[in-house]
Amino acid sequence: MAALPRDTSVAVIGAGAMGAGIAQVAALAGHRVLLFDTRMGAADDARDKLVSTLAMLRDKGKLDATAAAAAGERIVAVHALGDCVSTGLVVEAIVEDLAAKRKLIAELDVIVSEATILATNTSSLSITALAAGSRHPARVVGMHFFNPVPLMPLVEVVRGLATADDVATTVFDTARAWGKTPVYARSTPGFIVNRCARPFYAEALRLLGERAVDPATLDAVMREAGGFRMGPCELMDLVGHDVNFAVTSSVYAAMFDDPRYRPSVIQREMVAGGRLGRKSGQGFYRYGEGAPAPVPATEAAVPAPASVAAHGDLGPAAALAARIGAVAATESTPPSGLGAAGALAIGDAWLVMGDGRTATARAAAAGVRDVVVFDLALDYATCRRIAVARADTCSDAGYAAAVGALQAGGFAVSRLDDVAGLAVLRTVAMLANEAADAAVEGIATAADIDIAMQKGVNYPRGPLAWADALGARFLCTVLANLAAHYGEDRYRLSPLIARRAQAGMPLVESR
Ligand code: NAD
């Protein structure tokens, strides 16, 4: 099956933010686009704005003049649904409401030919449920774009129970012909991205709920150590807490109250108080003129210790040891109970990579007092910041020695309360766990889940490839420690991670 021919018209229903973006992309790909909206004047306004956008892209040299003019001419605002009769593909991007979308699909059933594909841009509704309202459910398919449509490459092509294979393939090939990166997904709550991204917000809200860290510090750690483009708090402020809370609540309800997806009391309070984020002028941060810029907590400079000894195999943190100038110790194993194959000794203090336990628990298990745990980083060789936690038993001198060693390696050090799993580690572990379960449930392939998280929400690495770099066995340890610490089903291990750890095999098959 091939992409929709370029000489076939496409109808876009709903001329809001998403519909306009979809119209732009389809027109630039060479289709005549019929744009319809029930709100008076909305389709004409959207068309005029698109023509200006295309002219701006031309002026910036991003589009050649002929292409911009031709794409503008191909976008036609229509004023009745009946005008969409001779189209090969209809993409609906109307309000996110099951009844409204089902009504629209039923109306289209009698307007367009049986061969016309009916695609929906819904973010959260079941494709199966939407198709059930159609006389021809086999031609109903999800075509889920991301905002802003012209810039975000991902399109989730979502099959409901009844979606015909050739319909899904045509939409997949069409998305590719439009310059997008399509992935197949099954119709389940949140599809790939909106489901697999839940832990990014959920773990952040939990850390804030435990008062382990403030928003500015958490965001800085997630950006500067985790490599995420935005921290979770600033991202929730951008998306809007009302929207983010609604998506979380809908996935939670759709998953029959699985604690993995439980919404946060903190966020509900923010929504109740109208602190919706950027759009209301205040969320975790204040916006507008005179608003203070967020400042992360960073430890003051302390002297570098005389020497750091590297004991054993530091695994993923070997680059950190090299960066702070650690020298291999003569005796090579760290005290048992610290729970790491490798650790850094600075005088009497131990500096170890996180494993899902608190620093206090590790100090107690090892029978030592001065333990400082550092968080995961995307790349220990280059990251600018690192989060640490200090055992309750750790002396001031021991803590200062650990901080001094990290600062000597060029890290800004942010101290979190002694919370299990710190910030980046628990987030990445839970993102990988969710992605693994989505793969187990056949929502998409492991490789496609990784692509979706990189192309749909800009993650610096696919969560499953990230898990592979750390090792499935290490992930098992981290999640088991988090589960033991909290005693909650929320941190239960995905059977795929357990199996791959036992087999010593990667989660993502080589491509
Ligand atoms: P929007 O509110 O900006 O636009 C919706 C438009 O649909 C409005 O102009 C409205 O007048 C029109 N409309 C409502 N009912 C209609 C009907 N029956 N027939 C024709 N037009 C109708 O919304 P949006 O943000 O563009 O979202 C549209 C869809 O895309 C929703 O299903 C949403 O879940 C989904 N989506 C949104 C985003 C996002 O980030 N905004 C991302 C992916 C998917």
PDB file of N, CA, C and O and ligand atoms in Angstrom, residues 13-20 22 36-39 42 81 92-97 100-101 103-104 107 120-125 144-148 194 243, ligand 1:
ATOM      1  N   ILE A  13     -10.800  18.758   9.605  1.00  0.00           N
ATOM      2  CA  ILE A  13     -11.979  19.261  10.316  1.00  0.00           C
ATOM      3  C   ILE A  13     -11.544  19.752  11.688  1.00  0.00           C
ATOM      4  O   ILE A  13     -10.972  18.987  12.471  1.00  0.00           O
ATOM      5  N   GLY A  14     -11.835  21.018  11.959  1.00  0.00           N
ATOM      6  CA  GLY A  14     -11.353  21.652  13.187  1.00  0.00           C
ATOM      7  C   GLY A  14     -10.134  22.475  12.823  1.00  0.00           C
ATOM      8  O   GLY A  14      -9.086  21.922  12.472  1.00  0.00           O
ATOM      9  N   ALA A  15     -10.283  23.804  12.870  1.00  0.00           N
ATOM     10  CA  ALA A  15      -9.193  24.678  12.418  1.00  0.00           C
ATOM     11  C   ALA A  15      -8.505  25.351  13.604  1.00  0.00           C
ATOM     12  O   ALA A  15      -8.123  26.508  13.547  1.00  0.00           O
ATOM     13  N   GLY A  16      -8.361  24.613  14.697  1.00  0.00           N
ATOM     14  CA  GLY A  16      -7.639  25.129  15.868  1.00  0.00           C
ATOM     15  C   GLY A  16      -6.143  24.958  15.681  1.00  0.00           C
ATOM     16  O   GLY A  16      -5.651  24.818  14.551  1.00  0.00           O
ATOM     17  N   ALA A  17      -5.438  24.937  16.821  1.00  0.00           N
ATOM     18  CA  ALA A  17      -3.971  24.833  16.766  1.00  0.00           C
ATOM     19  C   ALA A  17      -3.526  23.612  15.978  1.00  0.00           C
ATOM     20  O   ALA A  17      -2.640  23.692  15.121  1.00  0.00           O
ATOM     21  N   MET A  18      -4.128  22.463  16.258  1.00  0.00           N
ATOM     22  CA  MET A  18      -3.674  21.223  15.622  1.00  0.00           C
ATOM     23  C   MET A  18      -4.137  21.150  14.170  1.00  0.00           C
ATOM     24  O   MET A  18      -3.366  20.803  13.276  1.00  0.00           O
ATOM     25  N   GLY A  19      -5.417  21.457  13.929  1.00  0.00           N
ATOM     26  CA  GLY A  19      -5.955  21.381  12.571  1.00  0.00           C
ATOM     27  C   GLY A  19      -5.176  22.271  11.617  1.00  0.00           C
ATOM     28  O   GLY A  19      -4.830  21.859  10.493  1.00  0.00           O
ATOM     29  N   ALA A  20      -4.862  23.497  12.056  1.00  0.00           N
ATOM     30  CA  ALA A  20      -4.116  24.418  11.192  1.00  0.00           C
ATOM     31  C   ALA A  20      -2.741  23.833  10.871  1.00  0.00           C
ATOM     32  O   ALA A  20      -2.280  23.881   9.717  1.00  0.00           O
ATOM     33  N   ILE A  22      -1.852  20.692  10.831  1.00  0.00           N
ATOM     34  CA  ILE A  22      -1.996  19.534   9.939  1.00  0.00           C
ATOM     35  C   ILE A  22      -2.255  20.017   8.506  1.00  0.00           C
ATOM     36  O   ILE A  22      -1.695  19.486   7.540  1.00  0.00           O
ATOM     37  N   PHE A  36     -12.275  22.901   7.495  1.00  0.00           N
ATOM     38  CA  PHE A  36     -13.636  23.214   7.946  1.00  0.00           C
ATOM     39  C   PHE A  36     -13.676  23.339   9.467  1.00  0.00           C
ATOM     40  O   PHE A  36     -13.027  22.582  10.190  1.00  0.00           O
ATOM     41  N   ASP A  37     -14.470  24.290   9.949  1.00  0.00           N
ATOM     42  CA  ASP A  37     -14.666  24.461  11.393  1.00  0.00           C
ATOM     43  C   ASP A  37     -16.092  24.953  11.601  1.00  0.00           C
ATOM     44  O   ASP A  37     -16.601  25.761  10.809  1.00  0.00           O
ATOM     45  N   THR A  38     -16.744  24.468  12.649  1.00  0.00           N
ATOM     46  CA  THR A  38     -18.130  24.903  12.891  1.00  0.00           C
ATOM     47  C   THR A  38     -18.190  26.335  13.413  1.00  0.00           C
ATOM     48  O   THR A  38     -19.232  26.989  13.316  1.00  0.00           O
ATOM     49  N   ARG A  39     -17.096  26.828  13.992  1.00  0.00           N
ATOM     50  CA  ARG A  39     -17.091  28.200  14.508  1.00  0.00           C
ATOM     51  C   ARG A  39     -16.981  29.162  13.334  1.00  0.00           C
ATOM     52  O   ARG A  39     -16.083  29.046  12.504  1.00  0.00           O
ATOM     53  N   ALA A  42     -13.749  30.691  11.583  1.00  0.00           N
ATOM     54  CA  ALA A  42     -12.511  30.071  12.095  1.00  0.00           C
ATOM     55  C   ALA A  42     -11.660  29.490  10.966  1.00  0.00           C
ATOM     56  O   ALA A  42     -10.431  29.641  10.961  1.00  0.00           O
ATOM     57  N   LEU A  81     -19.713  20.925   5.953  1.00  0.00           N
ATOM     58  CA  LEU A  81     -19.063  19.607   5.951  1.00  0.00           C
ATOM     59  C   LEU A  81     -19.265  18.919   4.599  1.00  0.00           C
ATOM     60  O   LEU A  81     -18.387  18.195   4.118  1.00  0.00           O
ATOM     61  N   GLU A  92      -9.682  14.561  11.479  1.00  0.00           N
ATOM     62  CA  GLU A  92     -10.458  15.429  12.373  1.00  0.00           C
ATOM     63  C   GLU A  92      -9.587  15.867  13.544  1.00  0.00           C
ATOM     64  O   GLU A  92      -8.836  15.061  14.111  1.00  0.00           O
ATOM     65  N   ALA A  93      -9.672  17.174  13.851  1.00  0.00           N
ATOM     66  CA  ALA A  93      -8.926  17.733  14.991  1.00  0.00           C
ATOM     67  C   ALA A  93      -9.866  18.680  15.727  1.00  0.00           C
ATOM     68  O   ALA A  93      -9.537  19.832  15.995  1.00  0.00           O
ATOM     69  N   ILE A  94     -11.084  18.164  16.002  1.00  0.00           N
ATOM     70  CA  ILE A  94     -12.054  19.003  16.714  1.00  0.00           C
ATOM     71  C   ILE A  94     -11.858  18.805  18.208  1.00  0.00           C
ATOM     72  O   ILE A  94     -10.939  18.104  18.650  1.00  0.00           O
ATOM     73  N   VAL A  95     -12.726  19.390  18.987  1.00  0.00           N
ATOM     74  CA  VAL A  95     -12.658  19.315  20.442  1.00  0.00           C
ATOM     75  C   VAL A  95     -12.538  17.857  20.927  1.00  0.00           C
ATOM     76  O   VAL A  95     -13.090  16.947  20.318  1.00  0.00           O
ATOM     77  N   GLU A  96     -11.785  17.679  22.034  1.00  0.00           N
ATOM     78  CA  GLU A  96     -11.533  16.325  22.560  1.00  0.00           C
ATOM     79  C   GLU A  96     -12.750  15.843  23.352  1.00  0.00           C
ATOM     80  O   GLU A  96     -12.789  15.902  24.593  1.00  0.00           O
ATOM     81  N   ASP A  97     -13.745  15.386  22.625  1.00  0.00           N
ATOM     82  CA  ASP A  97     -14.986  14.962  23.276  1.00  0.00           C
ATOM     83  C   ASP A  97     -15.541  13.784  22.480  1.00  0.00           C
ATOM     84  O   ASP A  97     -15.776  13.909  21.269  1.00  0.00           O
ATOM     85  N   ALA A 100     -18.881  14.361  20.580  1.00  0.00           N
ATOM     86  CA  ALA A 100     -18.737  15.285  19.434  1.00  0.00           C
ATOM     87  C   ALA A 100     -18.013  14.580  18.289  1.00  0.00           C
ATOM     88  O   ALA A 100     -18.405  14.716  17.115  1.00  0.00           O
ATOM     89  N   LYS A 101     -16.993  13.832  18.607  1.00  0.00           N
ATOM     90  CA  LYS A 101     -16.220  13.163  17.544  1.00  0.00           C
ATOM     91  C   LYS A 101     -17.042  12.042  16.912  1.00  0.00           C
ATOM     92  O   LYS A 101     -17.006  11.844  15.692  1.00  0.00           O
ATOM     93  N   LYS A 103     -20.252  11.937  16.665  1.00  0.00           N
ATOM     94  CA  LYS A 103     -21.292  12.577  15.847  1.00  0.00           C
ATOM     95  C   LYS A 103     -20.698  13.006  14.505  1.00  0.00           C
ATOM     96  O   LYS A 103     -21.289  12.780  13.444  1.00  0.00           O
ATOM     97  N   LEU A 104     -19.502  13.583  14.558  1.00  0.00           N
ATOM     98  CA  LEU A 104     -18.837  14.021  13.329  1.00  0.00           C
ATOM     99  C   LEU A 104     -18.576  12.820  12.400  1.00  0.00           C
ATOM    100  O   LEU A 104     -18.826  12.888  11.188  1.00  0.00           O
ATOM    101  N   GLU A 107     -21.667  11.767  10.715  1.00  0.00           N
ATOM    102  CA  GLU A 107     -22.033  12.701   9.632  1.00  0.00           C
ATOM    103  C   GLU A 107     -21.159  12.450   8.405  1.00  0.00           C
ATOM    104  O   GLU A 107     -21.645  12.437   7.268  1.00  0.00           O
ATOM    105  N   THR A 120      -8.389  10.313  13.053  1.00  0.00           N
ATOM    106  CA  THR A 120      -8.641  11.211  14.173  1.00  0.00           C
ATOM    107  C   THR A 120      -7.335  11.567  14.856  1.00  0.00           C
ATOM    108  O   THR A 120      -6.469  10.708  15.027  1.00  0.00           O
ATOM    109  N   ASN A 121      -7.236  12.840  15.251  1.00  0.00           N
ATOM    110  CA  ASN A 121      -6.036  13.319  15.932  1.00  0.00           C
ATOM    111  C   ASN A 121      -6.204  13.251  17.457  1.00  0.00           C
ATOM    112  O   ASN A 121      -5.442  13.862  18.195  1.00  0.00           O
ATOM    113  N   THR A 122      -7.186  12.501  17.914  1.00  0.00           N
ATOM    114  CA  THR A 122      -7.423  12.447  19.364  1.00  0.00           C
ATOM    115  C   THR A 122      -6.157  12.068  20.133  1.00  0.00           C
ATOM    116  O   THR A 122      -5.368  11.240  19.687  1.00  0.00           O
ATOM    117  N   SER A 123      -6.002  12.675  21.326  1.00  0.00           N
ATOM    118  CA  SER A 123      -4.849  12.354  22.175  1.00  0.00           C
ATOM    119  C   SER A 123      -5.189  11.263  23.165  1.00  0.00           C
ATOM    120  O   SER A 123      -4.294  10.605  23.686  1.00  0.00           O
ATOM    121  N   SER A 124      -6.465  11.138  23.502  1.00  0.00           N
ATOM    122  CA  SER A 124      -6.777  10.278  24.641  1.00  0.00           C
ATOM    123  C   SER A 124      -7.969   9.352  24.432  1.00  0.00           C
ATOM    124  O   SER A 124      -8.180   8.457  25.243  1.00  0.00           O
ATOM    125  N   LEU A 125      -8.754   9.584  23.387  1.00  0.00           N
ATOM    126  CA  LEU A 125      -9.959   8.753  23.245  1.00  0.00           C
ATOM    127  C   LEU A 125      -9.626   7.457  22.518  1.00  0.00           C
ATOM    128  O   LEU A 125      -8.704   7.398  21.702  1.00  0.00           O
ATOM    129  N   HIS A 144      -2.134  10.623  15.110  1.00  0.00           N
ATOM    130  CA  HIS A 144      -1.888  11.509  16.248  1.00  0.00           C
ATOM    131  C   HIS A 144      -0.612  12.319  16.061  1.00  0.00           C
ATOM    132  O   HIS A 144       0.491  11.797  16.172  1.00  0.00           O
ATOM    133  N   PHE A 145      -0.828  13.593  15.754  1.00  0.00           N
ATOM    134  CA  PHE A 145       0.287  14.533  15.577  1.00  0.00           C
ATOM    135  C   PHE A 145       0.638  15.145  16.928  1.00  0.00           C
ATOM    136  O   PHE A 145      -0.152  15.113  17.868  1.00  0.00           O
ATOM    137  N   PHE A 146       1.807  15.776  16.990  1.00  0.00           N
ATOM    138  CA  PHE A 146       2.242  16.439  18.218  1.00  0.00           C
ATOM    139  C   PHE A 146       2.382  17.933  17.970  1.00  0.00           C
ATOM    140  O   PHE A 146       2.582  18.376  16.842  1.00  0.00           O
ATOM    141  N   ASN A 147       2.256  18.686  19.031  1.00  0.00           N
ATOM    142  CA  ASN A 147       2.178  20.136  18.972  1.00  0.00           C
ATOM    143  C   ASN A 147       3.565  20.771  19.186  1.00  0.00           C
ATOM    144  O   ASN A 147       4.222  20.408  20.152  1.00  0.00           O
ATOM    145  N   PRO A 148       4.016  21.693  18.376  1.00  0.00           N
ATOM    146  CA  PRO A 148       3.427  22.231  17.149  1.00  0.00           C
ATOM    147  C   PRO A 148       3.653  21.291  15.952  1.00  0.00           C
ATOM    148  O   PRO A 148       4.770  20.813  15.745  1.00  0.00           O
ATOM    149  N   ASN A 194       1.812   9.527  25.400  1.00  0.00           N
ATOM    150  CA  ASN A 194       1.119  10.060  26.571  1.00  0.00           C
ATOM    151  C   ASN A 194       1.046   9.048  27.705  1.00  0.00           C
ATOM    152  O   ASN A 194       0.824   9.412  28.849  1.00  0.00           O
ATOM    153  N   VAL A 243      -4.448  20.747  31.779  1.00  0.00           N
ATOM    154  CA  VAL A 243      -4.340  19.756  30.700  1.00  0.00           C
ATOM    155  C   VAL A 243      -3.558  18.530  31.201  1.00  0.00           C
ATOM    156  O   VAL A 243      -3.997  17.387  31.033  1.00  0.00           O
TER     157      VAL A 243
HETATM  158  P1  NAD B   1      -8.548  23.734  19.577  1.00  0.00           P
HETATM  159  O1  NAD B   1      -9.541  24.033  20.637  1.00  0.00           O
HETATM  160  O2  NAD B   1      -7.425  24.684  19.327  1.00  0.00           O
HETATM  161  O3  NAD B   1      -9.320  23.548  18.181  1.00  0.00           O
HETATM  162  C1  NAD B   1     -10.483  22.792  18.027  1.00  0.00           C
HETATM  163  C2  NAD B   1     -11.292  23.428  16.903  1.00  0.00           C
HETATM  164  O4  NAD B   1     -12.343  22.528  16.555  1.00  0.00           O
HETATM  165  C3  NAD B   1     -11.954  24.745  17.270  1.00  0.00           C
HETATM  166  O5  NAD B   1     -11.620  25.722  16.317  1.00  0.00           O
HETATM  167  C4  NAD B   1     -13.445  24.432  17.266  1.00  0.00           C
HETATM  168  O6  NAD B   1     -14.232  25.514  16.828  1.00  0.00           O
HETATM  169  C5  NAD B   1     -13.505  23.298  16.282  1.00  0.00           C
HETATM  170  N1  NAD B   1     -14.662  22.416  16.438  1.00  0.00           N
HETATM  171  C6  NAD B   1     -15.235  21.973  17.579  1.00  0.00           C
HETATM  172  N2  NAD B   1     -16.228  21.118  17.290  1.00  0.00           N
HETATM  173  C7  NAD B   1     -16.285  21.019  15.932  1.00  0.00           C
HETATM  174  C8  NAD B   1     -17.082  20.264  15.025  1.00  0.00           C
HETATM  175  N3  NAD B   1     -18.032  19.447  15.458  1.00  0.00           N
HETATM  176  N4  NAD B   1     -16.846  20.384  13.702  1.00  0.00           N
HETATM  177  C9  NAD B   1     -15.875  21.216  13.250  1.00  0.00           C
HETATM  178  N5  NAD B   1     -15.099  21.962  14.052  1.00  0.00           N
HETATM  179  C10 NAD B   1     -15.287  21.839  15.381  1.00  0.00           C
HETATM  180  O7  NAD B   1      -8.004  22.276  19.897  1.00  0.00           O
HETATM  181  P2  NAD B   1      -6.599  21.617  19.460  1.00  0.00           P
HETATM  182  O8  NAD B   1      -5.608  21.878  20.536  1.00  0.00           O
HETATM  183  O9  NAD B   1      -6.296  21.987  18.066  1.00  0.00           O
HETATM  184  O10 NAD B   1      -6.966  20.063  19.568  1.00  0.00           O
HETATM  185  C11 NAD B   1      -7.752  19.428  18.606  1.00  0.00           C
HETATM  186  C12 NAD B   1      -7.629  17.927  18.754  1.00  0.00           C
HETATM  187  O11 NAD B   1      -6.253  17.546  18.690  1.00  0.00           O
HETATM  188  C13 NAD B   1      -8.148  17.351  20.054  1.00  0.00           C
HETATM  189  O12 NAD B   1      -8.691  16.084  19.819  1.00  0.00           O
HETATM  190  C14 NAD B   1      -6.879  17.239  20.902  1.00  0.00           C
HETATM  191  O13 NAD B   1      -6.986  16.263  21.911  1.00  0.00           O
HETATM  192  C15 NAD B   1      -5.890  16.814  19.847  1.00  0.00           C
HETATM  193  N6  NAD B   1      -4.478  17.096  20.156  1.00  0.00           N
HETATM  194  C16 NAD B   1      -4.122  18.272  20.733  1.00  0.00           C
HETATM  195  C17 NAD B   1      -2.774  18.524  21.000  1.00  0.00           C
HETATM  196  C18 NAD B   1      -2.330  19.821  21.624  1.00  0.00           C
HETATM  197  O14 NAD B   1      -1.213  19.884  22.149  1.00  0.00           O
HETATM  198  N7  NAD B   1      -3.158  20.869  21.565  1.00  0.00           N
HETATM  199  C19 NAD B   1      -1.804  17.567  20.656  1.00  0.00           C
HETATM  200  C20 NAD B   1      -2.207  16.387  20.017  1.00  0.00           C
HETATM  201  C21 NAD B   1      -3.555  16.171  19.783  1.00  0.00           C
END
